[in-house]
Every structure is written in C-alpha cells, then in structure tokens.
PDB file of N, CA and C in Angstrom:
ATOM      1  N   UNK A   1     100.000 153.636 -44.331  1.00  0.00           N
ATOM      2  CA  UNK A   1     100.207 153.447 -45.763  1.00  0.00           C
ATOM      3  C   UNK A   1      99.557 152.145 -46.207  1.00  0.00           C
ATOM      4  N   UNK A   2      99.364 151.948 -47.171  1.00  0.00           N
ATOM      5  CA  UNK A   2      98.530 150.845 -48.116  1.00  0.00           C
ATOM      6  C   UNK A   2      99.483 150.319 -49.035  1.00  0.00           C
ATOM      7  N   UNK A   3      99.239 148.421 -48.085  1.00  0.00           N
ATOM      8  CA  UNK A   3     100.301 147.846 -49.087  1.00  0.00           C
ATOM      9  C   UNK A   3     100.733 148.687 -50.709  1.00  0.00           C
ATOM     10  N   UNK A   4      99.395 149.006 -51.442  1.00  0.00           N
ATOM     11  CA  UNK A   4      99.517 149.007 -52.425  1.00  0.00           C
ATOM     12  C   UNK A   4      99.924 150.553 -52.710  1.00  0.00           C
ATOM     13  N   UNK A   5     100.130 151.090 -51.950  1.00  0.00           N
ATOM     14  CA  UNK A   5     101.268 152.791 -52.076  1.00  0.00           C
ATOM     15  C   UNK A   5     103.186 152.132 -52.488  1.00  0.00           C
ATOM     16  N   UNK A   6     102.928 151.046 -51.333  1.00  0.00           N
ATOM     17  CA  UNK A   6     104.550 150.832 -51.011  1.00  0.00           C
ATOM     18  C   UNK A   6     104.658 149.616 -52.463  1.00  0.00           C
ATOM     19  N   UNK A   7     103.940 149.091 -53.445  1.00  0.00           N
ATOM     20  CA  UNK A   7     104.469 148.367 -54.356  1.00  0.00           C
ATOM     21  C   UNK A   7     104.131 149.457 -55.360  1.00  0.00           C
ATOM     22  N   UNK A   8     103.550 150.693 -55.828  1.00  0.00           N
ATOM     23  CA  UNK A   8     103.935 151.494 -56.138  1.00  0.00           C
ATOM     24  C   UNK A   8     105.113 152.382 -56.359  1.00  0.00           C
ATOM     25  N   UNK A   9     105.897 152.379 -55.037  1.00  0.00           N
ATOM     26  CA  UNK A   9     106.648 153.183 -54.995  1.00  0.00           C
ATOM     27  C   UNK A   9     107.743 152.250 -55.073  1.00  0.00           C
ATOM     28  N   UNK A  10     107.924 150.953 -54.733  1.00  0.00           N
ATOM     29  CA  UNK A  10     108.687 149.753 -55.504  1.00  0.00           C
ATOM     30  C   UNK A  10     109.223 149.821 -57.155  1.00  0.00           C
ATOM     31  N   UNK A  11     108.347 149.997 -57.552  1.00  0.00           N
ATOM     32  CA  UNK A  11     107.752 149.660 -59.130  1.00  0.00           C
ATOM     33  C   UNK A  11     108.715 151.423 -58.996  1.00  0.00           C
ATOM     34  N   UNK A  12     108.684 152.337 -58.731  1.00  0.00           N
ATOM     35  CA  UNK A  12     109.078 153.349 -58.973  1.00  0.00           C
ATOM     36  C   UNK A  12     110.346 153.169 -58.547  1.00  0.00           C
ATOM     37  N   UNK A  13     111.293 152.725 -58.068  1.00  0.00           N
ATOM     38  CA  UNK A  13     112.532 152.498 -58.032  1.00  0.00           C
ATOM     39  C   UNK A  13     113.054 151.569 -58.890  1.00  0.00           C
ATOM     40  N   UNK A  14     112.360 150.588 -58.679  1.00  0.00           N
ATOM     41  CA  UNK A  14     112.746 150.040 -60.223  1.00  0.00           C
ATOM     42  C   UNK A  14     112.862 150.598 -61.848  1.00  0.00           C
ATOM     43  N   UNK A  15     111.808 151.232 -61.776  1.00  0.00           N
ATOM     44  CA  UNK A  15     111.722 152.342 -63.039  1.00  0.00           C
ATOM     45  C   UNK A  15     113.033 153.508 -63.137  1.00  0.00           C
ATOM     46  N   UNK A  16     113.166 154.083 -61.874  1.00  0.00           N
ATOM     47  CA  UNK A  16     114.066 155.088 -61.816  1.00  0.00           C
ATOM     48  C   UNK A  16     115.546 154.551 -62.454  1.00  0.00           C
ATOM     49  N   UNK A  17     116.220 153.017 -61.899  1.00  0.00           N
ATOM     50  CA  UNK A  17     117.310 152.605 -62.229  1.00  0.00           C
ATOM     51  C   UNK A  17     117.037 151.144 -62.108  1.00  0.00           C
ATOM     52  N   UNK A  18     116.611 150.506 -63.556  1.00  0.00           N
ATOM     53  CA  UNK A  18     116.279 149.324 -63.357  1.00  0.00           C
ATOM     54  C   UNK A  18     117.721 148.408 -63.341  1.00  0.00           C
ATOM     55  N   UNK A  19     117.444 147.142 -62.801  1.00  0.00           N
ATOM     56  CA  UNK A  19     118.587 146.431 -62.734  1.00  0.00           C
ATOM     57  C   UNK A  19     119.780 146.567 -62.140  1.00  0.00           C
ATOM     58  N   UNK A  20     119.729 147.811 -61.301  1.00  0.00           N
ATOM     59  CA  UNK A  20     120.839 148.652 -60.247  1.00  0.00           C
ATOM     60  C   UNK A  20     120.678 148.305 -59.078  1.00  0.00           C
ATOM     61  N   UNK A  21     121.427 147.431 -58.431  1.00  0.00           N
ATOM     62  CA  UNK A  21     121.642 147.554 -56.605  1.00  0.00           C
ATOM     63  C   UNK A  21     121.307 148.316 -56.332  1.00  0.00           C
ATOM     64  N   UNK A  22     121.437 149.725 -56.673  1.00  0.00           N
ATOM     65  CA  UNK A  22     122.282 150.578 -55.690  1.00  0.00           C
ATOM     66  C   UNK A  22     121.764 152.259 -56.347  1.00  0.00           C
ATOM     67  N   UNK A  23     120.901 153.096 -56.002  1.00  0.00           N
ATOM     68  CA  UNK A  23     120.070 153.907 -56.089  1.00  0.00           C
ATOM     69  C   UNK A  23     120.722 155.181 -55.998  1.00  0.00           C
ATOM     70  N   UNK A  24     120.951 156.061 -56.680  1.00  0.00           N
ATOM     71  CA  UNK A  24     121.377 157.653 -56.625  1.00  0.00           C
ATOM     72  C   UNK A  24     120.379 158.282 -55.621  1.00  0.00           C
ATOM     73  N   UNK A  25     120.609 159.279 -54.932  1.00  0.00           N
ATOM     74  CA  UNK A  25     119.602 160.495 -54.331  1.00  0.00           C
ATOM     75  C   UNK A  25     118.737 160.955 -55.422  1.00  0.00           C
ATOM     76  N   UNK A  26     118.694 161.123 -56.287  1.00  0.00           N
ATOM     77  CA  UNK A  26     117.386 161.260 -57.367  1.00  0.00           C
ATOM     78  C   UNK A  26     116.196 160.158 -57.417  1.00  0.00           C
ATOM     79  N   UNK A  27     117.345 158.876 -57.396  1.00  0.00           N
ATOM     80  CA  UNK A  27     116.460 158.114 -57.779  1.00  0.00           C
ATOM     81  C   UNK A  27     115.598 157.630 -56.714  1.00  0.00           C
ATOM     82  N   UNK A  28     116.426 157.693 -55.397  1.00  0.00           N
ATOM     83  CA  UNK A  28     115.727 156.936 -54.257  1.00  0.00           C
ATOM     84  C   UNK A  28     114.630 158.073 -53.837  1.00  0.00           C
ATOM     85  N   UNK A  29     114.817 159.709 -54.230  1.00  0.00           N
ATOM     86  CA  UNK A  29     113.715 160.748 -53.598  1.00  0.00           C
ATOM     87  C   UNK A  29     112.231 160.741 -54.716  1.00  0.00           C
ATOM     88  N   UNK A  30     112.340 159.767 -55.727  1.00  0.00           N
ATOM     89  CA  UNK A  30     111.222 159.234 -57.007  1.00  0.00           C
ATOM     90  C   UNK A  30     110.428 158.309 -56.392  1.00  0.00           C
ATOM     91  N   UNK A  31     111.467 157.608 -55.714  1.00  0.00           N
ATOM     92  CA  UNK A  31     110.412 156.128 -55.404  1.00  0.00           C
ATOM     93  C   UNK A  31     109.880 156.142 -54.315  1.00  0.00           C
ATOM     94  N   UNK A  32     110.437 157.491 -53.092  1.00  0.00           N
ATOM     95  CA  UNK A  32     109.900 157.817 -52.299  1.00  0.00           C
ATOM     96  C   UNK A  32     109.023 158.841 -52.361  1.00  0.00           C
ATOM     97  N   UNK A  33     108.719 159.076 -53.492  1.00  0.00           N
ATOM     98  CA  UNK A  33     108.079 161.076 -53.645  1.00  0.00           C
ATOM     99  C   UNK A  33     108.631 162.095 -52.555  1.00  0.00           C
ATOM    100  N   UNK A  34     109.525 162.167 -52.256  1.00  0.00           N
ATOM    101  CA  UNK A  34     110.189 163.215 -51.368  1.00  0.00           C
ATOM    102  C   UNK A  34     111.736 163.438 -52.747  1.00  0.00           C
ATOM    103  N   UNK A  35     112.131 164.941 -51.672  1.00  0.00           N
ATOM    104  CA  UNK A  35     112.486 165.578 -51.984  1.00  0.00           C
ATOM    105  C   UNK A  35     114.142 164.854 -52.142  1.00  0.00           C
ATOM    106  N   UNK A  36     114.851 165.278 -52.729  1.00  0.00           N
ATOM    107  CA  UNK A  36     116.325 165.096 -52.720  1.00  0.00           C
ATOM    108  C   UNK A  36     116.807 165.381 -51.060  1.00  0.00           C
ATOM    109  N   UNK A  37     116.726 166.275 -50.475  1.00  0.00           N
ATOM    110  CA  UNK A  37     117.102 166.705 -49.484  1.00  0.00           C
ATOM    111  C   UNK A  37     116.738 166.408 -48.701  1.00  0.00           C
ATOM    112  N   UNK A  38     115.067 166.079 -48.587  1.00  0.00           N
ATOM    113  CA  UNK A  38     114.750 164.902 -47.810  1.00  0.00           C
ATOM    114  C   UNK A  38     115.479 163.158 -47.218  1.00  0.00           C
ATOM    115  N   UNK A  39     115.708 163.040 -48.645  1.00  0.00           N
ATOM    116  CA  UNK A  39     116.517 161.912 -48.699  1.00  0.00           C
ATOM    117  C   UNK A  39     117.731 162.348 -48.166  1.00  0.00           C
ATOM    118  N   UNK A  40     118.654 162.948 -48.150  1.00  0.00           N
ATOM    119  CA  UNK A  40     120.083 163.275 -47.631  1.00  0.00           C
ATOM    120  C   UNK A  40     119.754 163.268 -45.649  1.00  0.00           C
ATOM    121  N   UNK A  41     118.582 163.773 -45.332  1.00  0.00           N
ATOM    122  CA  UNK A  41     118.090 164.165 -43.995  1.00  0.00           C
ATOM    123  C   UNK A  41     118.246 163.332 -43.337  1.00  0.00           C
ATOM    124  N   UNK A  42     117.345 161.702 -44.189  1.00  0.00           N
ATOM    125  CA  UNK A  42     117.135 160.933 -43.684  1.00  0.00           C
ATOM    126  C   UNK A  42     118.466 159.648 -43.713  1.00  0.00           C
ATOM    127  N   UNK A  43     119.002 160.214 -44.487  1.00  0.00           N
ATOM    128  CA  UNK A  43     120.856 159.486 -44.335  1.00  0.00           C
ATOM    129  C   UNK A  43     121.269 159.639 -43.088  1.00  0.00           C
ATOM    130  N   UNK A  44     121.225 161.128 -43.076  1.00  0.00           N
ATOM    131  CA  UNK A  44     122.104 161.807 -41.811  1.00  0.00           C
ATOM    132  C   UNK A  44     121.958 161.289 -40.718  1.00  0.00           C
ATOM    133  N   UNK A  45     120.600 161.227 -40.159  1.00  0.00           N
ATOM    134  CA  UNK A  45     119.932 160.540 -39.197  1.00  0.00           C
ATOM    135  C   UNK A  45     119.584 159.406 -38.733  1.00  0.00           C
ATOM    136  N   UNK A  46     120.353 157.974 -40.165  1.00  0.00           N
ATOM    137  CA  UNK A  46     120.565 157.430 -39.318  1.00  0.00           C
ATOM    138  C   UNK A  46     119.018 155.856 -40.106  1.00  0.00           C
ATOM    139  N   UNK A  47     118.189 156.664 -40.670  1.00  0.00           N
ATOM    140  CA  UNK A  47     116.256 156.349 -40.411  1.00  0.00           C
ATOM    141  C   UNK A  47     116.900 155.629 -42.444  1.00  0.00           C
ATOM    142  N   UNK A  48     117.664 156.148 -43.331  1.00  0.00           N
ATOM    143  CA  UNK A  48     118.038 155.430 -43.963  1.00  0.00           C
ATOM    144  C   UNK A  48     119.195 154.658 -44.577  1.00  0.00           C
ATOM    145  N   UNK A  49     119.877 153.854 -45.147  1.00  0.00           N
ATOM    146  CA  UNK A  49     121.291 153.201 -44.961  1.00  0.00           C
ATOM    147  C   UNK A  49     121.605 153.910 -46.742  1.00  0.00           C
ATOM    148  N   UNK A  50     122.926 154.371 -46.752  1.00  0.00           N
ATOM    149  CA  UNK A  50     123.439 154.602 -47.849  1.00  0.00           C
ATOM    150  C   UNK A  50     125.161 154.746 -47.246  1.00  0.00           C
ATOM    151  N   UNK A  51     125.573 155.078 -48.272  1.00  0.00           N
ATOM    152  CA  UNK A  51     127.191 154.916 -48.393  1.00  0.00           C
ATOM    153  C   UNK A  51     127.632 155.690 -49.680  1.00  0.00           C
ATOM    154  N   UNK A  52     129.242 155.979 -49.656  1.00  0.00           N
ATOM    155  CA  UNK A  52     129.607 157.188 -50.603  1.00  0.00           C
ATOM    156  C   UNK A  52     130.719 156.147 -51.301  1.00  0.00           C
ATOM    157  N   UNK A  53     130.610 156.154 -52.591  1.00  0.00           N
ATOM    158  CA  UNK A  53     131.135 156.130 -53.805  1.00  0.00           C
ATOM    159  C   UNK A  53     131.657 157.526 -53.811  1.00  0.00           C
ATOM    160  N   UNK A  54     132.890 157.206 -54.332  1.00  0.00           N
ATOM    161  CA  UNK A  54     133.655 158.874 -54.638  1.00  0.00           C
ATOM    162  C   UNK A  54     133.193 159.624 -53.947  1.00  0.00           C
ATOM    163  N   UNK A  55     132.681 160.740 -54.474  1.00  0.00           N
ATOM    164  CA  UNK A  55     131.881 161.662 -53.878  1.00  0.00           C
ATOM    165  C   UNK A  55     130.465 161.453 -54.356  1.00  0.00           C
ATOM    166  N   UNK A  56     129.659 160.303 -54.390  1.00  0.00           N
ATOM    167  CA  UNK A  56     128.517 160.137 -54.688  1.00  0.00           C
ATOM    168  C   UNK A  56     127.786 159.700 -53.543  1.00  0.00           C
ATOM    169  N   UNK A  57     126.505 159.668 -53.005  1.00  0.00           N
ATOM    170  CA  UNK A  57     126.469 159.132 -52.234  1.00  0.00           C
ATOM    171  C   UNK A  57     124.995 157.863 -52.732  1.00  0.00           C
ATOM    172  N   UNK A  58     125.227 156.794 -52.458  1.00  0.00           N
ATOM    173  CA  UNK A  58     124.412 155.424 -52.998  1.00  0.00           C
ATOM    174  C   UNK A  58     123.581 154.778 -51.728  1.00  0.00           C
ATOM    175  N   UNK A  59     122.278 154.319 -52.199  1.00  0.00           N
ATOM    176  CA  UNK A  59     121.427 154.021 -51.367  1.00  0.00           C
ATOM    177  C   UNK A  59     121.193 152.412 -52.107  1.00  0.00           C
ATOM    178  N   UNK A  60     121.300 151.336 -50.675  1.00  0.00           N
ATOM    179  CA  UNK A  60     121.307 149.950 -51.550  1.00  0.00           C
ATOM    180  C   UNK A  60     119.501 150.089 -51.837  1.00  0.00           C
ATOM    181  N   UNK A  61     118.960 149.552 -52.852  1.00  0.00           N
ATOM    182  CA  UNK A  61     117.853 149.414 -53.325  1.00  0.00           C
ATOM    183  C   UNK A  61     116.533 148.655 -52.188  1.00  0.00           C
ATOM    184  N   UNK A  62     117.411 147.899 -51.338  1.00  0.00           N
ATOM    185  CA  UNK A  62     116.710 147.011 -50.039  1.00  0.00           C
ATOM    186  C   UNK A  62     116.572 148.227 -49.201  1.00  0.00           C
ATOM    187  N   UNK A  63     116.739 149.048 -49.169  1.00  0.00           N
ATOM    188  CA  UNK A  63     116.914 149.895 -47.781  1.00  0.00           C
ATOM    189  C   UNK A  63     115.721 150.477 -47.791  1.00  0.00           C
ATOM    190  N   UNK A  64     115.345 150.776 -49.197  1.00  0.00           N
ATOM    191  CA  UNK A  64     113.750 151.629 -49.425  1.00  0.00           C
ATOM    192  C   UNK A  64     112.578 150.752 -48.920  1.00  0.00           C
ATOM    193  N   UNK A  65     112.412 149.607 -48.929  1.00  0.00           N
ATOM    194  CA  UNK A  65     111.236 149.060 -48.253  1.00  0.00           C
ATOM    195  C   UNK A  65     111.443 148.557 -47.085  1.00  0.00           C
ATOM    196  N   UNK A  66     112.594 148.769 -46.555  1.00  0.00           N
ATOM    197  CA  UNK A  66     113.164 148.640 -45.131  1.00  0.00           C
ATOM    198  C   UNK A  66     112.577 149.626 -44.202  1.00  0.00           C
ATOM    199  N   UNK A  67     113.339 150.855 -45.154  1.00  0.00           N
ATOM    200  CA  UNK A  67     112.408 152.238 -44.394  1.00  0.00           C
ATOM    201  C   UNK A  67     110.975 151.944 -44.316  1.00  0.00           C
ATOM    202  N   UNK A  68     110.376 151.921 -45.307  1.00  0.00           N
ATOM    203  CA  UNK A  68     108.797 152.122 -45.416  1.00  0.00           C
ATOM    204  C   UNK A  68     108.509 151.080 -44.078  1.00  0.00           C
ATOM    205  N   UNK A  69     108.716 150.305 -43.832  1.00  0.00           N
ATOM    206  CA  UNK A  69     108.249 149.276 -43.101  1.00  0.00           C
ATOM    207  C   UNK A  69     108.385 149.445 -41.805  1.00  0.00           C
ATOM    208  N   UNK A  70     109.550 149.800 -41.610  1.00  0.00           N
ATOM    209  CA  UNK A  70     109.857 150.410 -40.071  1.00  0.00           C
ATOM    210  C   UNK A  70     109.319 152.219 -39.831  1.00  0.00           C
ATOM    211  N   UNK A  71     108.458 152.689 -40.656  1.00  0.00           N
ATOM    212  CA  UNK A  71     107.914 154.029 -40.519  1.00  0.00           C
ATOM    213  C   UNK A  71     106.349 153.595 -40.702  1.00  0.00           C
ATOM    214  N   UNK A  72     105.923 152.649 -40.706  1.00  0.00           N
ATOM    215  CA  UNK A  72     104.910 151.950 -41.063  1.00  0.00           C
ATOM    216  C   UNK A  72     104.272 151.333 -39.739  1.00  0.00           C
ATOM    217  N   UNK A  73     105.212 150.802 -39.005  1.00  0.00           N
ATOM    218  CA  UNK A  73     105.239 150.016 -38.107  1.00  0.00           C
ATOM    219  C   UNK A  73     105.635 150.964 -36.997  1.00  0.00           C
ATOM    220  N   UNK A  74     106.432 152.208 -37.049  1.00  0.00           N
ATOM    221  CA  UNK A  74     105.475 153.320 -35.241  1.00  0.00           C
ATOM    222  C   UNK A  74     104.553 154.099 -35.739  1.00  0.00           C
ATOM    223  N   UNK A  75     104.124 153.901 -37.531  1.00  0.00           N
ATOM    224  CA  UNK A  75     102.787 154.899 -37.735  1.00  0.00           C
ATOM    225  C   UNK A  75     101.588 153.912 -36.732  1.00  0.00           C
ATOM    226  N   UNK A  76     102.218 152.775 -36.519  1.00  0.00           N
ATOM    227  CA  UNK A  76     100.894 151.338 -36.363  1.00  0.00           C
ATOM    228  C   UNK A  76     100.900 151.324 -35.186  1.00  0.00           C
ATOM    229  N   UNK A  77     101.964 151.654 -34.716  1.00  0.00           N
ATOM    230  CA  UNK A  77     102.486 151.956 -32.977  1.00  0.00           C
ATOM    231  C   UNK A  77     101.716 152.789 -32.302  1.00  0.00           C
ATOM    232  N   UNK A  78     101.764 154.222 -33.370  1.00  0.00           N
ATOM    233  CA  UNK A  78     101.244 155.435 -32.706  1.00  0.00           C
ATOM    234  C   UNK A  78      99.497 155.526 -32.675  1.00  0.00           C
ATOM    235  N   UNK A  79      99.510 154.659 -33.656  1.00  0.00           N
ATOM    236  CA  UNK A  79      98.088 154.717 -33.830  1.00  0.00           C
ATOM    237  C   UNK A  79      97.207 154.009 -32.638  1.00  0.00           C
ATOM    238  N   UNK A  80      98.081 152.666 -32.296  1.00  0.00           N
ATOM    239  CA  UNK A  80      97.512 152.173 -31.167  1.00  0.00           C
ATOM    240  C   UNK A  80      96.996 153.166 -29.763  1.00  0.00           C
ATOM    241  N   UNK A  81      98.242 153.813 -29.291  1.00  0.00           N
ATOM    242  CA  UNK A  81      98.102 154.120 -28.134  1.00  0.00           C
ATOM    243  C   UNK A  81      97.137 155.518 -28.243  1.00  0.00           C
TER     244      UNK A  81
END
C-alpha cells in the first residue's frame, strides 16, 4: 500500500464520523473500502480491536491505522522472502 492510500482512507474515517473516538461498522468498512462483514470478520479474529456498547459494536478510531500498518508490514514481510 502507498502511504498515500492509507491518508486517504484516514481522511475517510474522519469524514465518515468526524470528531468521534469511536467508529460504527459502517463507518470503519468506508474508511477501509471493505465490506461491513468484512469488518465484523476481522473483529472476530482478533486482526482488529473493537468492543460492544449495548448491542452495538464500536471500533476505537486508532485501531484503523494500527491495522493498516501491521497488514502492511507481513505484505513487506512476504514480499521479502
């Protein structure tokens, strides 16, 4: 990925819920261009950090370039070997 995909897709979480900690499954599958369900996948498993409000479930806003970075970094891995 290219720095400039991941301040894109920054800028797109911000847009989705500006001034919000804390990111809905809509908003966090915008700033990632994936799917809603995608996003729930990647809860499950562990690869992103969220937590449940009521029955909502909330993604802290840090977690999205957390991911990118650590999927970034065994794309950089894999590429080596």
């Amino acid at each position: 990925h290219l720095p400039s995909d991941r301040l894109v897709r920054e800028d797109a979480a911000t847009a989705a819920a500006p001034g919000r900690p804390f990111l809905s499954v809509g908003d966090a599958a915008a700033a990632l261009a994936v799917s809603r369900t995608t996003i729930y996948r990647l809860v499950a498993s562990g690869d992103l950090r969220a937590f449940r409000v009521a029955r909502c479930l909330r993604i802290p806003r840090a977690a999205l370039p957390r991911y990118l970075e650590r999927r970034t970094a065994i794309a950089d891995e894999s590429a080596k070997q």
